[in-house]
mmCIF file of C-alpha atoms in Angstrom:
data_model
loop_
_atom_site.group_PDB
_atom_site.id
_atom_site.type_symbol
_atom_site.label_atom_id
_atom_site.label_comp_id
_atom_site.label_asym_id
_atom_site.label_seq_id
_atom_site.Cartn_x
_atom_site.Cartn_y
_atom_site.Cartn_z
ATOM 1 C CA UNK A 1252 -57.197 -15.661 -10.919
ATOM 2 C CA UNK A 1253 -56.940 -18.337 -8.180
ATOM 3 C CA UNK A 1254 -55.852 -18.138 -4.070
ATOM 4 C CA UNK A 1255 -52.134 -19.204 -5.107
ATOM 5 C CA UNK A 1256 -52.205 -15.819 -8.105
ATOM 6 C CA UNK A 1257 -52.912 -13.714 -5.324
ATOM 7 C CA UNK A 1258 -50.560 -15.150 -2.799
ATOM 8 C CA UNK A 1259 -47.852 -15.226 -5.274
ATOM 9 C CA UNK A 1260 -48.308 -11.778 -6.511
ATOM 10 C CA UNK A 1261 -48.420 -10.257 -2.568
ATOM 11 C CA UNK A 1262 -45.220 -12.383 -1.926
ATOM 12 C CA UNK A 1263 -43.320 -10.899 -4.993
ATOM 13 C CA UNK A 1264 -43.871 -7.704 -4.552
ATOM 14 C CA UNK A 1265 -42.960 -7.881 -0.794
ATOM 15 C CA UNK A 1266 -39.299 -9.434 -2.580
ATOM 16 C CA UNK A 1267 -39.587 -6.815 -4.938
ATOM 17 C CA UNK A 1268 -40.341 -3.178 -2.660
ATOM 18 C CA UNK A 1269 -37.836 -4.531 -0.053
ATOM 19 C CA UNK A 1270 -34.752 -5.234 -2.280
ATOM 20 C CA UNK A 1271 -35.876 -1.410 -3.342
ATOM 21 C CA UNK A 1272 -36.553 -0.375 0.341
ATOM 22 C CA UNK A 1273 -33.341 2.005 0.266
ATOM 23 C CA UNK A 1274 -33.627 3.260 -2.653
ATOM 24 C CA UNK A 1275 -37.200 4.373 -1.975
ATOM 25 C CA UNK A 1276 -36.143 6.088 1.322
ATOM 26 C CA UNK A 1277 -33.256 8.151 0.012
ATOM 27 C CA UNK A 1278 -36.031 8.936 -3.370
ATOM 28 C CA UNK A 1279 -38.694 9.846 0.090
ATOM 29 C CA UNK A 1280 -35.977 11.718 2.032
ATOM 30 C CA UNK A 1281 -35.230 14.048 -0.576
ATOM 31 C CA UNK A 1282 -38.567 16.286 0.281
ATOM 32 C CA UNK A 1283 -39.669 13.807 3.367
ATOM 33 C CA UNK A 1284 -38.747 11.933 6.105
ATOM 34 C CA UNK A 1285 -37.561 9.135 4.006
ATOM 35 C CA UNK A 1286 -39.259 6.406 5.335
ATOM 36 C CA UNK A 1287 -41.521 5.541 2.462
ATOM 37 C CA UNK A 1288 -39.711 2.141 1.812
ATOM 38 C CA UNK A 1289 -40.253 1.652 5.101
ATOM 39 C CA UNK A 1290 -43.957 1.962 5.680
ATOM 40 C CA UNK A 1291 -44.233 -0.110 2.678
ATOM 41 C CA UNK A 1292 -42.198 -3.252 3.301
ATOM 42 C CA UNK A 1293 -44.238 -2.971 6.428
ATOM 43 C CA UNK A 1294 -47.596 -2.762 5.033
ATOM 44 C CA UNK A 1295 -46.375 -5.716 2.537
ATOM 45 C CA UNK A 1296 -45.525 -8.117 5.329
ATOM 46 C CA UNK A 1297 -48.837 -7.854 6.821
ATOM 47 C CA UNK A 1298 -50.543 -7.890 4.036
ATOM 48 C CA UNK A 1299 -48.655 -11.041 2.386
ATOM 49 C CA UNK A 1300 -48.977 -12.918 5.959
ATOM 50 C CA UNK A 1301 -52.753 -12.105 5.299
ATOM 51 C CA UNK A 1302 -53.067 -13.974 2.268
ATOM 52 C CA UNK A 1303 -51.386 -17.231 3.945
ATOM 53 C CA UNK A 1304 -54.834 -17.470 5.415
ATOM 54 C CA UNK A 1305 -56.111 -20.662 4.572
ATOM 55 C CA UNK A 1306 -59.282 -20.445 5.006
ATOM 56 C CA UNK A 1307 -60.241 -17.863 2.959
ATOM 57 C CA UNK A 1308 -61.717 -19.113 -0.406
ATOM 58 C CA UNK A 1309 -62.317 -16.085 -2.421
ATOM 59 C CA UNK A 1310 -59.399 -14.763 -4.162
ATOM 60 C CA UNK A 1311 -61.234 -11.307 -4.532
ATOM 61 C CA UNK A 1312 -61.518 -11.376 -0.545
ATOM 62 C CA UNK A 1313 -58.122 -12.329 -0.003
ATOM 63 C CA UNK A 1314 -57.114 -9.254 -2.366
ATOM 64 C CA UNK A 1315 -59.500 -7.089 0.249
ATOM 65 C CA UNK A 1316 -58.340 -8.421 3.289
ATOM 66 C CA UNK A 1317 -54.543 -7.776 1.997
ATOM 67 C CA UNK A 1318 -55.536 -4.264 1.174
ATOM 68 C CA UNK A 1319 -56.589 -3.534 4.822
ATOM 69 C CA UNK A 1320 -54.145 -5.535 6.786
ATOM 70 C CA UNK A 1321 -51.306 -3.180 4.306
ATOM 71 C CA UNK A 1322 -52.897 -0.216 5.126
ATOM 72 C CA UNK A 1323 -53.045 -0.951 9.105
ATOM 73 C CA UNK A 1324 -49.876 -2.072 8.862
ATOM 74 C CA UNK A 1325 -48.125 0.761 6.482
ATOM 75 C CA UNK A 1326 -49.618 3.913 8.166
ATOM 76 C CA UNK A 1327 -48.789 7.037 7.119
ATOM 77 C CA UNK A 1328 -50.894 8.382 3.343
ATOM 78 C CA UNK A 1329 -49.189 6.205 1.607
ATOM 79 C CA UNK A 1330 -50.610 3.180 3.447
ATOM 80 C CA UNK A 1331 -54.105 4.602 3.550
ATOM 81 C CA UNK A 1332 -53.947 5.027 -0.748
ATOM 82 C CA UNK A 1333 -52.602 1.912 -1.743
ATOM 83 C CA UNK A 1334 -54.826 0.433 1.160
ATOM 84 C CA UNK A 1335 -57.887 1.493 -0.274
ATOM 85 C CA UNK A 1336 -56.902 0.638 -3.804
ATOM 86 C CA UNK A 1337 -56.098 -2.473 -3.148
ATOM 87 C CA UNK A 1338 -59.385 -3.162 -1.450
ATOM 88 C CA UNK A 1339 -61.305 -1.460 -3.724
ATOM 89 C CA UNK A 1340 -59.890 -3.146 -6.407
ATOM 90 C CA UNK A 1341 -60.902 -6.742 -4.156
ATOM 91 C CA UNK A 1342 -64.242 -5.324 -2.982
ATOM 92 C CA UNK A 1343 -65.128 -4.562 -7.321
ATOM 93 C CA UNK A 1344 -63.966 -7.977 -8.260
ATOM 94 C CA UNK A 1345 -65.967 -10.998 -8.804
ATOM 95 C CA UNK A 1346 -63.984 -14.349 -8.697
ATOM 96 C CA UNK A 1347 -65.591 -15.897 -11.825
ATOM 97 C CA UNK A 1348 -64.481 -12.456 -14.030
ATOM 98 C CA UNK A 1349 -61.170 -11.781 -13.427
ATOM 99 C CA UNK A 1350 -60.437 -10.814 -17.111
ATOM 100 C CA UNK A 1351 -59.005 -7.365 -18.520
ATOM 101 C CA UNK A 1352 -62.313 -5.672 -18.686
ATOM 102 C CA UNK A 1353 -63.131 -6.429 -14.939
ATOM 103 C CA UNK A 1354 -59.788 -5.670 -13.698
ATOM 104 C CA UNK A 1355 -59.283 -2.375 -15.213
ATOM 105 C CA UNK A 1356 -62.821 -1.124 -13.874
ATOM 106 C CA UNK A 1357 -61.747 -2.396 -10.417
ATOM 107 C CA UNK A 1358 -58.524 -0.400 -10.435
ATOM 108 C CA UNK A 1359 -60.191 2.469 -12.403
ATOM 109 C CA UNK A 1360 -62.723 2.669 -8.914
ATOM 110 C CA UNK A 1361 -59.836 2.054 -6.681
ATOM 111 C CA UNK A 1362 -58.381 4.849 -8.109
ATOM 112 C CA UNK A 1363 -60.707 6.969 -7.978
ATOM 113 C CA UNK A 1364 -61.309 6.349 -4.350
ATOM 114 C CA UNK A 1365 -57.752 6.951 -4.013
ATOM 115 C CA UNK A 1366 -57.760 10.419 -5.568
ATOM 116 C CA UNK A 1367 -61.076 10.786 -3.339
ATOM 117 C CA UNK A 1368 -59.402 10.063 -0.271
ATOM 118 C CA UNK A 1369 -56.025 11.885 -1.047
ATOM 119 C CA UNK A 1370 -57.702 14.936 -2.567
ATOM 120 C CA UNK A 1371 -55.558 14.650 -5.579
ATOM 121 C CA UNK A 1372 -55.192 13.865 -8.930
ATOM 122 C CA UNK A 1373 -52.902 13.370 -12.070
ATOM 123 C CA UNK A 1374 -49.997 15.992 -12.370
ATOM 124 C CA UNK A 1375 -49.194 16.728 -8.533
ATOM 125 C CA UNK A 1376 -46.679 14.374 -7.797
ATOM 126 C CA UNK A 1377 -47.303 11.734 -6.713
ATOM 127 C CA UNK A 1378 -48.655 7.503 -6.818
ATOM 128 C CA UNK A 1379 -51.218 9.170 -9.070
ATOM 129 C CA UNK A 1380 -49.011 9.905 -11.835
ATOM 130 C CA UNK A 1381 -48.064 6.314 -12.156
ATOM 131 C CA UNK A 1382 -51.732 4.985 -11.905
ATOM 132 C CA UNK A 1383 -53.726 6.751 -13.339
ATOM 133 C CA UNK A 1384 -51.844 6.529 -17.122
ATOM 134 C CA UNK A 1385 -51.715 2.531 -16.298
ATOM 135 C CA UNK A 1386 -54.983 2.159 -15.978
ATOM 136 C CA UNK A 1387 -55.878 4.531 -19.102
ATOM 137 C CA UNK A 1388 -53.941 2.476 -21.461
ATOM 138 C CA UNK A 1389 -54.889 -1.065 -19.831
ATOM 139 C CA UNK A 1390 -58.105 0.236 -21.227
ATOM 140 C CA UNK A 1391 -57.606 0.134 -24.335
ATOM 141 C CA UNK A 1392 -56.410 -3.696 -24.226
ATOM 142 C CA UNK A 1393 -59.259 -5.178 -23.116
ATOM 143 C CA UNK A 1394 -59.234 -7.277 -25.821
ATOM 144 C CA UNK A 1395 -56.315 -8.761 -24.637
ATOM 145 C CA UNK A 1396 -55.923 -11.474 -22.066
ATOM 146 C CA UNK A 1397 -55.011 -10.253 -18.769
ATOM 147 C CA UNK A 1398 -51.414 -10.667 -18.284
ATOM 148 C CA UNK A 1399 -50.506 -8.969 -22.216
ATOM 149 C CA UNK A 1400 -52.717 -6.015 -21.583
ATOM 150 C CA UNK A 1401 -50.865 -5.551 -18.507
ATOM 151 C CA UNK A 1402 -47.466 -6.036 -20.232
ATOM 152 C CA UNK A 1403 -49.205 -3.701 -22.784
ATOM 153 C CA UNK A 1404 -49.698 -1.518 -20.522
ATOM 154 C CA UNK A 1405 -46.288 -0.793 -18.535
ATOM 155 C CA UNK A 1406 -44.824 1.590 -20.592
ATOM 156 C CA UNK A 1407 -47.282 4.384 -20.124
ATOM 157 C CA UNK A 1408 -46.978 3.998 -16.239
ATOM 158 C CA UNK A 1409 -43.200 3.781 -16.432
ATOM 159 C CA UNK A 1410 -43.600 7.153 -18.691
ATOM 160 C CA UNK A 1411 -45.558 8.469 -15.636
ATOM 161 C CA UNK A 1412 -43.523 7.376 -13.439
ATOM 162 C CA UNK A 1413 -40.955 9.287 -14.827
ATOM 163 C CA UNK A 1414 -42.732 12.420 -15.185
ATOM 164 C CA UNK A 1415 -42.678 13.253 -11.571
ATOM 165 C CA UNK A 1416 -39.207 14.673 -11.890
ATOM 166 C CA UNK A 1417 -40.249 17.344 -13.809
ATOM 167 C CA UNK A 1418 -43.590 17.960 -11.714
ATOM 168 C CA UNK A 1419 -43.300 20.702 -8.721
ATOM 169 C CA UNK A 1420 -44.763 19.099 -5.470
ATOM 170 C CA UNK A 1421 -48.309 19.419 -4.525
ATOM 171 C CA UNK A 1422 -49.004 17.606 -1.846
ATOM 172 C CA UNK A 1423 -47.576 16.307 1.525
ATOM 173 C CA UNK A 1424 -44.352 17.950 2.954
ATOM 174 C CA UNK A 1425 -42.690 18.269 -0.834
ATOM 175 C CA UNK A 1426 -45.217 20.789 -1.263
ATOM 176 C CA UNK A 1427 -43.122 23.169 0.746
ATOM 177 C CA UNK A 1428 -40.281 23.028 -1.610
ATOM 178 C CA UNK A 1429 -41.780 24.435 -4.392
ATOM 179 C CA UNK A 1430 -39.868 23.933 -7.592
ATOM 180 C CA UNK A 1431 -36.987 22.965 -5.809
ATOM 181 C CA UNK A 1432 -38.696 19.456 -5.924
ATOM 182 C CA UNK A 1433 -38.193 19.243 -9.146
ATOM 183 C CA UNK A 1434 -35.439 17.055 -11.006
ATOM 184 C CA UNK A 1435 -36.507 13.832 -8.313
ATOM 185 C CA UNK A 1436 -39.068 11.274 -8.978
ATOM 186 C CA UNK A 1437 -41.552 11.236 -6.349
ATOM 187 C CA UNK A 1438 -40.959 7.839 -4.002
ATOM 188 C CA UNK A 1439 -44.627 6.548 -4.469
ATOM 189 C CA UNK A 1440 -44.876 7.064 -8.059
ATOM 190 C CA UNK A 1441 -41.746 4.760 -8.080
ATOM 191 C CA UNK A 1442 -42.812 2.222 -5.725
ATOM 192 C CA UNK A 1443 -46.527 2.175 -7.508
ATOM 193 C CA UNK A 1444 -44.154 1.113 -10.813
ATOM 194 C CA UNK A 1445 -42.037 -1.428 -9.292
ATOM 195 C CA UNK A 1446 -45.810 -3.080 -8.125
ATOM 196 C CA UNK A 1447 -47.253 -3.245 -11.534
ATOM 197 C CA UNK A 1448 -44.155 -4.308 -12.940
ATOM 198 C CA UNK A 1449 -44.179 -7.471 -10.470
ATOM 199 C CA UNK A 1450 -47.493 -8.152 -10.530
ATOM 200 C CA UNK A 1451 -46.819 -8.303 -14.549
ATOM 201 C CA UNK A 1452 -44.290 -10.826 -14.118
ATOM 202 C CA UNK A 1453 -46.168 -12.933 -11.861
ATOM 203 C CA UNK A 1454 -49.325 -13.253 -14.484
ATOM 204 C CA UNK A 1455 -46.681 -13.825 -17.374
ATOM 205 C CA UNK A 1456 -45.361 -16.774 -15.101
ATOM 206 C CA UNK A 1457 -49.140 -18.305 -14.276
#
């Protein structure tokens, strides 16, 4: 994966999360203060004006860097999750291995440091949901090239995704509503989806 992958992929799913920056707000103000789409176009712009950075060389840095600058930049739990997924996922990384094995072991840490930090896992509603079933299945392609096992791979994240209607709130202020936060699919479950499903298009297109 070179510099320009990771620049491209940053910049499209900045395009991507802000044409979807409303309907992730309404999604966040159902049990929230509906400013998810919000903190995350935020946390996008500084992390895509990170990797315009020409002098960093290392496309696994420039993943890290972007991971921090989004997560200053974001604030909020959201930020701090995908912040240190994404630079987990950079950290794990080596430039000269950027195949389907490496990649899914990257995310797998990332999200386990992500679960660490947020004290949560699969079935509470929330970024998890998506993730964690994405990363299961892109396991099972490694014998793919990169960009099919991630193609491969979307369905069982959208399938997550979805889930989260039916799932009762367990974290964050949703918790408080009990079941009546069912029948809504949780904001950063959706936005985690519309990320993976850009960064898929952008590795089909490379």
């Amino acid at each position: 994966m070179s510099i320009q992958v990771v620049q491209t992929i940053f910049e499209s799913i900045l395009e991507t999360i802000s044409a979807k920056e409303d309907e992730l707000g309404k999604l966040d103000a159902v049990a929230g203060d509906g400013d998810h789409g919000i903190g995350m176009v935020r946390g996008l712009k500084a992390a895509h004006k990170t990797t315009q950075d020409t002098s960093t060389t290392s496309p696994s840095q420039l993943i890290s860097d972007a991971g921090a600058s989004f997560s200053d930049a974001a604030g909020g739990s959201s930020g701090a999750l995908v912040g240190i997924l994404i630079i987990t996922t950079g950290n794990k990384l080596q430039d000269d291995s950027m195949d389907t094995v490496h990649v899914a072991e990257a995310l797998e840490l990332g999200l386990t440091r992500m679960c660490k930090l947020g004290k949560s896992g699969p079935g509470q509603k929330t970024m998890i949901d998506t993730l964690d079933p994405f990363i299961t299945s892109l396991k099972t392609q490694v014998d793919k090239p990169l960009s099919d096992a991630w193609q491969a791979a979307l369905p069982a994240a959208e399938d997550g995704m979805n889930a989260t209607a039916t799932m009762t709130s367990q974290k964050g202020r949703a918790a408080k509503l009990g079941e009546r936060s069912k029948g809504h699919k949780d904001p950063g479950a959706v936005s985690m989806f519309y990320m993976l499903q850009t960064v898929s298009e952008v590795l089909k297109s490379a």
